Amino acid sequence: MTTNIHIIRRRRLARLAGSTPATNQSAAPSPNESGSSNTSQPGTSSSSAATGAQQQAESMSTEEMPSSQKTDNDSEPDKTQVSTMDVDSGIETMEVDEPEIQTKDASRQRDMNLNSELTDEHLLNAICRILQISVCRCNPDGVPMPDVEDLFRANQGSEDFRESINFTLVEALTLCSASDANPFESARVKSRKSSSPSKYAASPISMEAEQRSFPYKKYQPDQCQETRMINYILDCYEQVNVEERMAPKRSSSPPLSTLLTEARSQCVTHASLVLQGTFTRCRSPARPSFLLPYLISQNLPRGFLQELVFITNKDNDAFSVIFTPILQGLVQAIRGLSFDTEDYRLLLATLSELCDIKVTNTRPVCNLIVAQSNWLPDPLSPAHGMELEKLSFLGPFFALSVFAEDNVKVVEKFFSNPQMTPDNARMINQSLQRAMECARGEQFKILHTLLVNGDTREIALNFVYAAIDRNAKRSQLQVDERLVAGEGFMLNLLSVLQQLSVKIKVDKVDPLYPYHPSGRLNLKDDSRLKYSSQEVTEWLEKLKTSNFKWQEPKFPTECFFLTAHCHHLSVLPISRKYQRRLRAIRDLQHMIEEIQNAEPQWKDHPSAQRNKALLKRWKSQVKRLQKGKLCADAGLLDEWLLRRCLEFYGMFSQLIIRILTPSDGLKLPLPTEIPPVFAALPEWYLEDIAEFLLFVIQYMPPVLNDQYVSDLISLIVIIVCSSNYISNPYLVAKMVEVMFVVNPAVQPNTRHLCDMILDHALVADHLVPALMKFYTDIETTGASSEFYDKFSIRYHISIIFKTISGQQFVKFVNMLMNDTTFLLDESMDTLKSIRELQDLMENTTEWNRLSKEQQTSKQKQLLQEQRQCRSYLTLATETVDMFHYLTQEIVKPFLKLELADRLAAMLNFNLQQLCGPKCNNLKVRNPEKYGWEPKRLLNQLTDLYLHLDCDEFAQAIANDERSYRKELFDDAVARMQKACIKTTHEIELFRSLQSKVDKLVVEKQRSELDYGDIPDEYKDPLMDTVMHDPVLLPTSGNIMDRPVIMRHLLNSQTDPFNRQPLTVEDLVPADDLKKKIDAWIKEKQSG
């Protein structure tokens, strides 16, 4: 046999060296190989390549592909693709060169052939059909190949087809390389017309048409030798599948199964040789692979790619030569793509399919990916995050984005008109969100296969850590977006991590991992929930010296915390940017409206050109911002994405609750000793949860109808009821704000969430006292804006109190009085200022005396006063409402000695503002514009008098020497009667209270006259009045009247004389002095 092979080879070489027309021309160089001017001589280069290829193919095809790699070839055939004859008709079906036989009695032949044995002629026919050749009068439609005829005759009767198929493929590929066109194309067409009614591809992902199509225009097959050879090999491989479909039973057992398996293996082996440049010359590694267009267009026959990986992966160099150009070609192809076309789908699916190919216990393509030089390149500039997105291997695959800042293609295609209708915008958003979800599914498959593959798990995890670490600046309020990855990349990475985390059991997560000595999370510069940085260091050092046994970091734990950090760098910064954009749009629209309304005043002014330029620029900015907002609507207000975020934060809440209550379940109050594991956690772990909920409540409330909300509510209630566990009061305030915004009065769509909070097991006994304590604690926060912040925070608490009830205490009431006093004072002052400015503008004589600059200044002042008045009145109305609500049911706290006098003085002063001689100064034009309702305020203030009507409160009113006058109450009665805001009975009660107060005033004046000169030691040093309950201040040694110092301590826990810390418990009764004072008063009264 060996002698015959050498004879045949010599004949072929001699013919190639001669002038045979079929092979006379030199092998044309590939049009893509423009760098070379050499042409190969058929008698030398081609023949030597063919000989070497035959030897290499023989060596590469010695290994059998395991049964596990035979993809679907032995499965039940698709009945829609088989011949109209019976699927077991066997050889008759395959013998397409004798069509006249098929017209005879089919039934009789089928029965006969079912029991017949396969002959050498049948096997030769099968080989000829597969390889599209004509040998020994078999398959006349094939290409004649006399050179191999002797070899086939020599191998007759042998079941070893390797030599025959190998030699034939080398001959065929040599012929393809030496021809300008594919010499087998006509044979392929004839064969398909005569033999196979089935469609082109056996695989659902392969092309069904006879002609391969390549829809991805950027990657079309090159018109070159290699393409012709690859087309031929793929046709042969597909014909093997056709043979199996035509005779599924016979092809599943030897000798036909052996032949088909060998043919399939030889096709793949020779394809690998073509891709390595064995038959031609090596292609530059920087150029895309010849196979890439077939992969992207999914034109490879079923099983071909898997077998190519299986056969070549044993030789690392060959595997890299074949698949590196494919992988790098995919990277180049997807770079710059967006959701304006669907090209990205094919590229992601191709990489996903490659990664998923498994050989025994490893995934060779995954191993090759992480070995690429651009897998995770070192940073070259300060733009670490942007470089990772643009230059790393996976970066372009994860960079697909709908955000305008990442890629303008989506804007240009879908949102060129920013004024589109809401329905159109919603339809486009839904379409884009479905596309993103599809892409993220493929991205998940890619990263998941890299992580489940043992050889690449750690390297893939390093990539995720690098993506988080290099984009750490994204969490900053002000960030240079040129230095970090884009919004699309971060949200895609987040979505993949969410899918990886969804099956993690929280009780398997190690809460100590953020502090693990070998942990890779960077928490160095983060503020902690309770500990200072020094305390964190000391605690970790203590663990180290105590030989604490750390758990070995497991993948679920690392993945869980990576996902938390990715939320911090993706959805939270993007949501903040979204809100900033909305504010910018509103501000610009307001400025445009103002300047347009004022056009009659400036159109003839020298500033007209400048104003027109401003208008043009502002309108352009609004248009650009609106386009960006529409893109962000699609990218951020994505229900699938936000639900996954909510689900993860629910799981994260479970982890924090487990840290706080490790064995007792949900139980308050928490232990006095704060767990170090909790105290050392980064502050943003909780802040992100609150910010996310606030965003979703405002922009996507339907997402909150989810099972994971209950864990979030439990965490919020625990934190609000345990504010001592948190150093930063603004963090607790954010949790309070969440409870505020779910109130139906604020957000009607969250009533169910509000009900869940109110019905929570911990709320009834713990929430109200905790809120009252926080109401007082927020008086001092340490921030420069604390004075103004406290009003907003207390406003939130007051709204919550309207929904819940509970015990009150003195400090809370005191702070409420302070707020009411300040807000009403500021409201009255701004109303007076507005009245003065309105009067000035209506007085045309005085107004025209002012210069243009003065008029502009006054107009701006009026706008400022109006904004402040509206804000102050909103808050003031709420605090008065709170007083009204509380005093209806609870009176005692308001009658405490330290409160009653101050409360009475506050009510008297504000009643004087409303009913006194200067009340006309509060009349403004369009009072409803500011929320100014003087009748309602008068009604509520007088209600407070009636709610608190008793002897103690009457005495407190009488003690107010600054504002109380009999005439004041008379004026108030007259105004109530005129406005009909009180019933006759209520007015009589008010008059009765007035009578009691008048009597007490007279008695007070008489008693004060009787005292005469008061000894200094009996007088309170601050109020200069007689002390009735003197107490010693141990920090300074001074003595004060108890009610006076108690009022001071309600506002400041310090000694008024030296500012040293002082509490009520520190006060020491001065009993001896009290006895002296009591005796002196008794003596004065009797005298």
Tab-separated table of C-alpha atoms in Angstrom, residues 880-894 940 942-949:
chain	number	residue	atom	x	y	z
A	880	VAL	CA	-48.309	74.086	64.297
A	881	ASP	CA	-50.310	71.147	62.950
A	882	MET	CA	-48.155	68.882	65.077
A	883	PHE	CA	-48.857	70.974	68.177
A	884	HIS	CA	-52.567	70.935	67.367
A	885	TYR	CA	-52.527	67.179	66.890
A	886	LEU	CA	-50.575	66.425	70.072
A	887	THR	CA	-52.428	68.779	72.440
A	888	GLN	CA	-55.790	67.263	71.503
A	889	GLU	CA	-54.853	64.041	73.271
A	890	ILE	CA	-51.846	64.818	75.485
A	891	VAL	CA	-51.605	67.805	77.838
A	892	LYS	CA	-49.318	66.965	80.760
A	893	PRO	CA	-45.938	67.279	78.982
A	894	PHE	CA	-46.860	70.803	77.902
A	940	GLN	CA	-55.198	76.710	65.292
A	942	THR	CA	-56.684	79.686	69.691
A	943	ASP	CA	-57.395	75.948	69.616
A	944	LEU	CA	-54.095	75.404	71.408
A	945	TYR	CA	-55.236	77.720	74.198
A	946	LEU	CA	-58.449	75.720	74.523
A	947	HIS	CA	-56.675	72.340	74.386
A	948	LEU	CA	-54.389	73.366	77.258
A	949	ASP	CA	-57.029	75.275	79.251
